[in-house]
Amino acid sequence: MASRCGRRWWRRHQGIQFTKIPVNLEFSVSEATVVTELRPPVALTIAGSDSGGGAGIQADLRTFAFQRVHGTAALTCVTAQNTLGVSRVDALPPEAVAAQIEAVVGDIGVQGIKTGMLLNQEIVQEVAHQVERLGLNPLVVDPVMVSRTGAKLLAEEAIVAIRERLIPLAQVLTPNRYEAQILSGLELHSLEDMKAAAERIGYQGSPAVLVKGGGMPGELQGVDVWFDGQRLEVLKTERIPTRHTHGTGCTLSAAIAAQLAWGKEPFEAVQQAKLYVTEALRHPLAIGAGQGPVGHFYPLLG
Ligand SMILES: Nc1ncnc2c1ncn2[C@@H]1O[C@H](COP(=O)(O)OP(=O)(O)O)[C@@H](O)[C@H]1O
Ligand SMILES: Cc1ncc(COP(=O)(O)O)c(N)n1
């Protein structure tokens, strides 16, 4: 087959330009071939699969890649999901979740971990047990409870387990409006409410809390509140006017875990992660009939 090395071509799809990376299809081994071995940081996501590719494990692994971190994954459940909603969820046995974590940690090692959709109490308890047993840190806990499309992603009784078993192990906790209301017992309507919730959750035993504003009204949609026991900071970006916000929380928490894996301090990791999710929101994917995902690969666009 003829070599295509050096040839570039463009594919146009709904106004987006993709650059095809030139691939040399003629395989030949020569002494001049140079192999560059990389030793990237490794991050682990413990989360659910989203068949639509917008949230969950799929969003996490793409985010890890764009933060130049090798992504590993322990699946907790499989959702049948698209831009319109979730039609079915199948849980994995807690032992299967534990085995995946052990396999990754025992051989490859991880420098940053995040949890996403954990689905039920048994899985939450098993994950907390493994995090403790294997001394996994730094840990980002995204306490996923309900999807953007309104589907319940966590059993009611698992909320207590998240609060009592998992949150105390986290370096960073990232509740959205709905989750912050449950964890703080406060209603969130304003920036002052977000600050009060962050403090209340923080004083319950989380080293650092980021209350996310995606579900807040109006201009608060780009605003998050950070509290680490000392600093109360407001992270503000402009509101991006798009309905394609599927996977924002997963992307943010995965990017924080990746930045922590690079050795960043938690607050700096959060700032970097927010920049990434904001740009991904600025390049959303208008796919499907409902709420499309954020555009993780915007850095590749010309
Ligand atoms: N329309 C928007 N404009 C700007 N930032 C947004 C918007 N929606 C969400 N975000 C940001 O995306 C991140 C994820 O937040 P959020 O959407 O609340 O999480 P979740 O997906 O868990 O509900 C936060 O940093 C939030 O401020
Ligand atoms: C497997 C899985 N994990 C997490 C979410 C939450 O993401 P979002 O709040 O953007 O719907 C989801 N919908 N599916």
Coordinates of C-alpha atoms and ligand atoms in Angstrom, one line a residue:
M1 CA 0.0 0.0 0.0
A2 CA 1.3 3.4 -0.9
S3 CA 2.7 5.5 1.9
R4 CA 0.5 8.3 3.0
C5 CA 3.2 9.8 5.1
G6 CA 3.2 13.6 4.8
R7 CA -0.3 13.8 3.2
R8 CA -2.9 15.8 5.1
W9 CA -6.5 15.9 4.4
W10 CA -9.5 17.5 5.9
R11 CA -12.9 16.1 6.7
R12 CA -15.8 18.6 7.1
H13 CA -18.6 17.7 9.4
Q14 CA -21.2 20.2 10.5
G15 CA -18.7 23.0 10.3
I16 CA -16.0 21.3 12.4
Q17 CA -12.7 20.7 10.8
F18 CA -10.7 17.6 11.7
T19 CA -7.1 17.2 10.9
K20 CA -6.2 13.7 10.0
I21 CA -2.8 12.8 11.5
P22 CA -0.5 11.5 8.8
V23 CA 0.1 7.7 9.2
N24 CA 3.0 5.9 7.6
L25 CA 1.4 2.6 6.5
E26 CA 4.6 1.0 5.2
F27 CA 6.1 -0.9 8.1
S28 CA 9.9 -1.2 8.0
V29 CA 12.3 -1.8 10.8
S30 CA 15.5 0.1 10.6
E31 CA 18.3 0.8 13.1
A32 CA 17.4 4.4 12.9
T33 CA 13.9 3.8 14.4
V34 CA 13.7 5.6 17.7
V35 CA 11.3 4.6 20.4
T36 CA 10.6 7.1 23.1
E37 CA 9.3 5.4 26.2
L38 CA 7.1 7.6 28.3
R39 CA 6.4 7.4 32.0
P40 CA 3.3 9.5 32.4
P41 CA 1.4 10.0 35.7
V42 CA -1.4 7.5 36.1
A43 CA -4.9 8.3 37.2
L44 CA -7.7 5.9 38.1
T45 CA -11.4 6.5 37.7
I46 CA -13.9 4.4 39.7
A47 CA -17.2 5.1 37.9
G48 CA -20.0 4.0 35.6
S49 CA -20.0 3.5 31.9
D50 CA -22.2 5.9 29.8
S51 CA -23.0 4.1 26.5
G52 CA -23.5 7.5 24.9
G53 CA -19.9 8.4 25.6
G54 CA -20.7 11.8 27.2
A55 CA -20.2 11.2 30.9
G56 CA -18.9 8.5 33.3
I57 CA -15.8 6.5 32.5
Q58 CA -15.8 7.6 28.8
A59 CA -15.6 11.3 29.8
D60 CA -13.0 10.6 32.4
L61 CA -10.6 8.6 30.2
R62 CA -10.8 11.3 27.5
T63 CA -10.2 14.0 30.1
F64 CA -7.2 12.1 31.5
A65 CA -5.7 11.8 28.0
F66 CA -6.0 15.5 27.3
Q67 CA -4.3 16.2 30.6
R68 CA -1.4 13.9 29.4
V69 CA -2.1 11.3 32.1
H70 CA -2.5 7.6 31.5
G71 CA -6.1 6.7 32.4
T72 CA -7.1 3.5 34.1
A73 CA -10.6 2.5 35.0
A74 CA -12.6 0.4 37.5
L75 CA -16.2 0.1 36.3
T76 CA -19.0 0.1 38.9
C77 CA -22.0 -0.3 36.6
V78 CA -23.1 -0.1 33.0
T79 CA -25.7 2.4 32.0
A80 CA -27.7 2.3 28.7
Q81 CA -27.7 6.0 28.2
N82 CA -27.8 8.6 25.4
T83 CA -28.4 12.4 25.2
L84 CA -32.0 11.9 26.1
G85 CA -31.6 9.9 29.3
V86 CA -30.8 6.6 31.0
S87 CA -32.9 3.6 30.1
R88 CA -31.2 0.9 32.1
V89 CA -28.5 0.4 34.7
D90 CA -26.7 -2.9 35.5
A91 CA -24.5 -3.0 38.6
L92 CA -21.2 -4.9 38.8
P93 CA -20.7 -7.1 41.9
P94 CA -18.6 -5.1 44.5
E95 CA -15.9 -7.8 44.3
A96 CA -15.5 -7.1 40.6
V97 CA -15.0 -3.4 41.4
A98 CA -12.4 -4.3 44.0
A99 CA -10.6 -6.7 41.7
Q100 CA -10.3 -4.0 39.0
I101 CA -8.8 -1.5 41.6
E102 CA -6.4 -4.1 42.9
A103 CA -5.3 -5.1 39.4
V104 CA -4.5 -1.5 38.5
V105 CA -2.9 -0.5 41.8
G106 CA -0.9 -3.8 42.3
D107 CA 0.9 -3.5 39.0
I108 CA 0.7 0.0 37.5
G109 CA 0.2 2.2 40.5
V110 CA -1.8 5.4 40.5
Q111 CA -1.0 9.0 41.5
G112 CA -4.5 10.4 41.3
I113 CA -7.9 8.8 41.8
K114 CA -11.5 9.9 41.3
T115 CA -14.8 8.3 42.1
G116 CA -18.0 9.0 40.0
M117 CA -21.2 7.0 39.8
L118 CA -21.0 4.3 42.5
L119 CA -24.7 3.4 42.2
N120 CA -25.4 1.5 45.5
Q121 CA -24.4 1.2 49.1
E122 CA -22.4 -2.1 48.7
I123 CA -20.2 -0.5 46.0
V124 CA -19.7 2.7 48.0
Q125 CA -18.6 0.6 51.0
E126 CA -16.3 -1.6 48.9
V127 CA -14.6 1.3 47.2
A128 CA -14.1 3.1 50.6
H129 CA -12.6 -0.2 51.9
Q130 CA -10.2 -0.5 49.0
V131 CA -9.2 3.2 49.2
E132 CA -8.3 2.7 52.9
R133 CA -6.7 -0.7 52.5
L134 CA -4.5 0.3 49.6
G135 CA -3.8 3.9 50.9
L136 CA -5.1 5.4 47.7
N137 CA -4.6 9.2 47.5
P138 CA -5.0 11.9 46.4
L139 CA -8.7 11.1 46.0
V140 CA -11.4 13.3 44.3
V141 CA -14.9 12.3 45.2
D142 CA -17.6 13.4 42.8
P143 CA -20.7 12.4 44.8
V144 CA -22.8 11.6 41.7
M145 CA -26.5 11.3 42.6
V146 CA -28.7 12.4 39.7
S147 CA -27.9 12.9 36.0
R148 CA -28.5 16.2 34.1
T149 CA -31.4 14.5 32.4
G150 CA -33.0 13.7 35.9
A151 CA -32.1 10.0 36.2
K152 CA -31.4 8.7 39.7
L153 CA -27.8 7.5 39.7
L154 CA -27.4 6.6 43.4
A155 CA -29.6 4.6 45.7
E156 CA -31.1 6.6 48.6
E157 CA -29.4 4.5 51.3
A158 CA -26.0 4.9 49.6
I159 CA -26.0 8.6 50.5
V160 CA -25.2 7.9 54.1
A161 CA -22.3 5.6 53.1
I162 CA -20.9 8.3 50.8
R163 CA -21.1 10.8 53.6
E164 CA -19.7 8.6 56.4
R165 CA -17.3 6.2 54.6
L166 CA -16.0 7.9 51.4
I167 CA -16.1 11.7 52.0
P168 CA -13.6 11.5 54.9
L169 CA -11.1 9.9 52.6
A170 CA -11.3 12.6 49.9
Q171 CA -8.8 15.4 49.3
V172 CA -11.4 17.2 47.2
L173 CA -15.2 16.8 47.1
T174 CA -17.1 18.2 44.1
P175 CA -20.9 18.3 44.8
N176 CA -23.2 20.0 42.3
R177 CA -26.1 22.2 43.4
Y178 CA -28.4 19.2 44.1
E179 CA -25.7 17.2 45.9
A180 CA -24.6 20.1 47.9
Q181 CA -28.2 20.7 49.1
I182 CA -28.4 17.1 50.3
L183 CA -25.0 17.1 52.0
S184 CA -25.5 20.5 53.6
G185 CA -29.2 20.4 54.3
L186 CA -29.5 23.9 52.8
E187 CA -31.4 25.2 49.8
L188 CA -29.1 26.8 47.2
H189 CA -30.5 29.8 45.3
S190 CA -27.7 32.4 45.6
L191 CA -23.9 32.8 45.8
E192 CA -24.2 33.3 49.6
D193 CA -26.1 30.0 49.8
M194 CA -23.3 28.3 47.9
K195 CA -20.7 29.7 50.3
A196 CA -22.7 28.6 53.3
A197 CA -23.1 25.1 51.9
A198 CA -19.4 24.8 51.1
E199 CA -18.6 25.8 54.7
R200 CA -21.2 23.5 56.2
I201 CA -20.0 20.5 54.1
G202 CA -16.4 21.4 54.9
Y203 CA -16.9 21.5 58.6
Q204 CA -18.5 18.0 58.3
G205 CA -15.0 16.6 57.6
S206 CA -14.1 17.2 53.9
P207 CA -10.5 18.7 53.5
A208 CA -11.7 20.7 50.5
V209 CA -15.1 21.2 48.9
L210 CA -15.9 22.7 45.6
V211 CA -19.6 23.5 45.3
K212 CA -20.3 23.6 41.5
G213 CA -22.7 26.1 40.0
G214 CA -23.8 24.4 36.8
G215 CA -27.3 23.8 38.2
M216 CA -27.6 27.3 39.6
P217 CA -29.8 29.9 38.0
G218 CA -28.6 32.6 35.6
E219 CA -25.0 33.9 35.7
L220 CA -24.2 31.6 38.7
Q221 CA -23.9 28.8 36.1
G222 CA -20.2 29.4 35.7
V223 CA -19.5 30.0 39.3
D224 CA -18.1 27.5 41.8
V225 CA -17.2 28.0 45.5
W226 CA -14.1 26.5 47.1
F227 CA -13.7 26.0 50.8
D228 CA -10.7 24.1 52.4
G229 CA -11.2 25.0 56.1
Q230 CA -9.3 28.3 55.7
R231 CA -9.8 29.7 52.3
L232 CA -13.2 30.5 50.9
E233 CA -12.8 31.3 47.2
V234 CA -15.2 32.0 44.4
L235 CA -14.1 30.6 41.0
K236 CA -15.9 32.5 38.3
T237 CA -16.0 32.0 34.6
E238 CA -18.6 33.4 32.3
R239 CA -21.8 31.4 31.7
I240 CA -21.5 29.4 28.5
P241 CA -24.9 29.6 26.7
T242 CA -25.3 26.0 25.6
R243 CA -27.7 23.2 26.5
H244 CA -25.0 20.6 25.7
T245 CA -23.6 20.2 29.2
H246 CA -23.7 16.4 29.6
G247 CA -20.6 15.3 31.5
T248 CA -19.4 18.6 32.9
G249 CA -19.1 17.3 36.5
C250 CA -17.3 14.1 35.4
T251 CA -14.9 16.1 33.2
L252 CA -14.1 18.5 36.0
S253 CA -13.4 15.9 38.7
A254 CA -11.4 13.8 36.2
A255 CA -9.3 16.8 35.3
I256 CA -8.8 17.6 39.0
A257 CA -7.6 14.0 39.6
A258 CA -5.2 14.3 36.6
Q259 CA -3.8 17.6 37.8
L260 CA -3.3 16.1 41.3
A261 CA -1.5 13.1 39.6
W262 CA 0.9 15.7 38.1
G263 CA 1.6 16.8 41.7
K264 CA -0.4 20.0 41.7
E265 CA -1.8 21.4 45.0
P266 CA -5.5 20.9 45.3
F267 CA -6.5 24.5 44.7
E268 CA -4.3 24.8 41.6
A269 CA -5.5 21.5 40.3
V270 CA -9.1 22.8 40.6
Q271 CA -8.2 26.0 38.8
Q272 CA -6.6 24.1 35.9
A273 CA -9.5 21.7 35.7
K274 CA -12.0 24.5 35.5
L275 CA -10.2 26.1 32.6
Y276 CA -10.4 22.7 30.8
V277 CA -14.1 22.2 31.4
T278 CA -14.9 25.7 30.4
E279 CA -13.2 25.4 27.1
A280 CA -14.8 22.0 26.6
L281 CA -18.2 23.6 27.3
R282 CA -17.3 26.3 24.7
H283 CA -16.9 23.5 22.1
P284 CA -19.9 21.2 22.9
L285 CA -21.0 18.4 20.7
A286 CA -24.5 18.9 19.2
I287 CA -25.1 15.2 18.8
G288 CA -28.3 13.2 19.5
A289 CA -31.7 14.8 20.0
G290 CA -31.1 15.9 23.6
Q291 CA -28.3 17.2 25.8
G292 CA -25.0 16.6 24.0
P293 CA -21.7 16.2 25.7
V294 CA -18.9 18.8 26.2
G295 CA -16.2 18.7 23.6
H296 CA -13.2 17.1 25.2
F297 CA -11.0 17.2 22.1
Y298 CA -11.2 21.0 21.5
P299 CA -7.4 21.2 21.7
L300 CA -7.2 19.2 18.4
L301 CA -9.5 21.6 16.5
G302 CA -7.6 23.8 14.1
Ligands
LIG1 N1 -23.3 26.9 31.3 C1 -22.2 26.9 32.0 N2 -21.3 27.9 31.8 C2 -20.1 27.8 32.4 N3 -19.7 26.9 33.3 C3 -20.5 25.9 33.5 C4 -21.8 25.8 32.9 N4 -22.4 24.7 33.3 C5 -21.6 24.1 34.1 N5 -20.5 24.8 34.3 C6 -19.3 24.4 35.1 O1 -19.0 23.0 34.9 C7 -18.5 22.5 36.0 C8 -19.3 21.3 36.4 O2 -20.4 21.8 37.2 P1 -21.9 21.2 37.2 O3 -22.4 21.2 35.8 O4 -22.7 21.9 38.2 O5 -21.6 19.6 37.6 P2 -22.6 18.3 37.4 O6 -22.3 17.8 36.0 O7 -22.0 17.4 38.5 O8 -24.0 18.8 37.6 C9 -18.4 23.6 37.1 O9 -17.1 24.2 37.1 C10 -19.5 24.6 36.6 O10 -19.3 25.9 37.0
LIG2 C1 -22.3 6.8 34.0 C2 -22.6 8.2 34.4 N1 -21.9 8.9 35.3 C3 -22.2 10.2 35.7 C4 -23.2 10.8 35.1 C5 -23.5 12.2 35.5 O1 -23.2 13.1 34.5 P1 -24.3 14.3 34.1 O2 -24.6 15.0 35.4 O3 -23.5 15.2 33.2 O4 -25.4 13.6 33.4 C6 -24.0 10.1 34.1 N2 -25.0 10.7 33.5 N3 -23.7 8.8 33.8

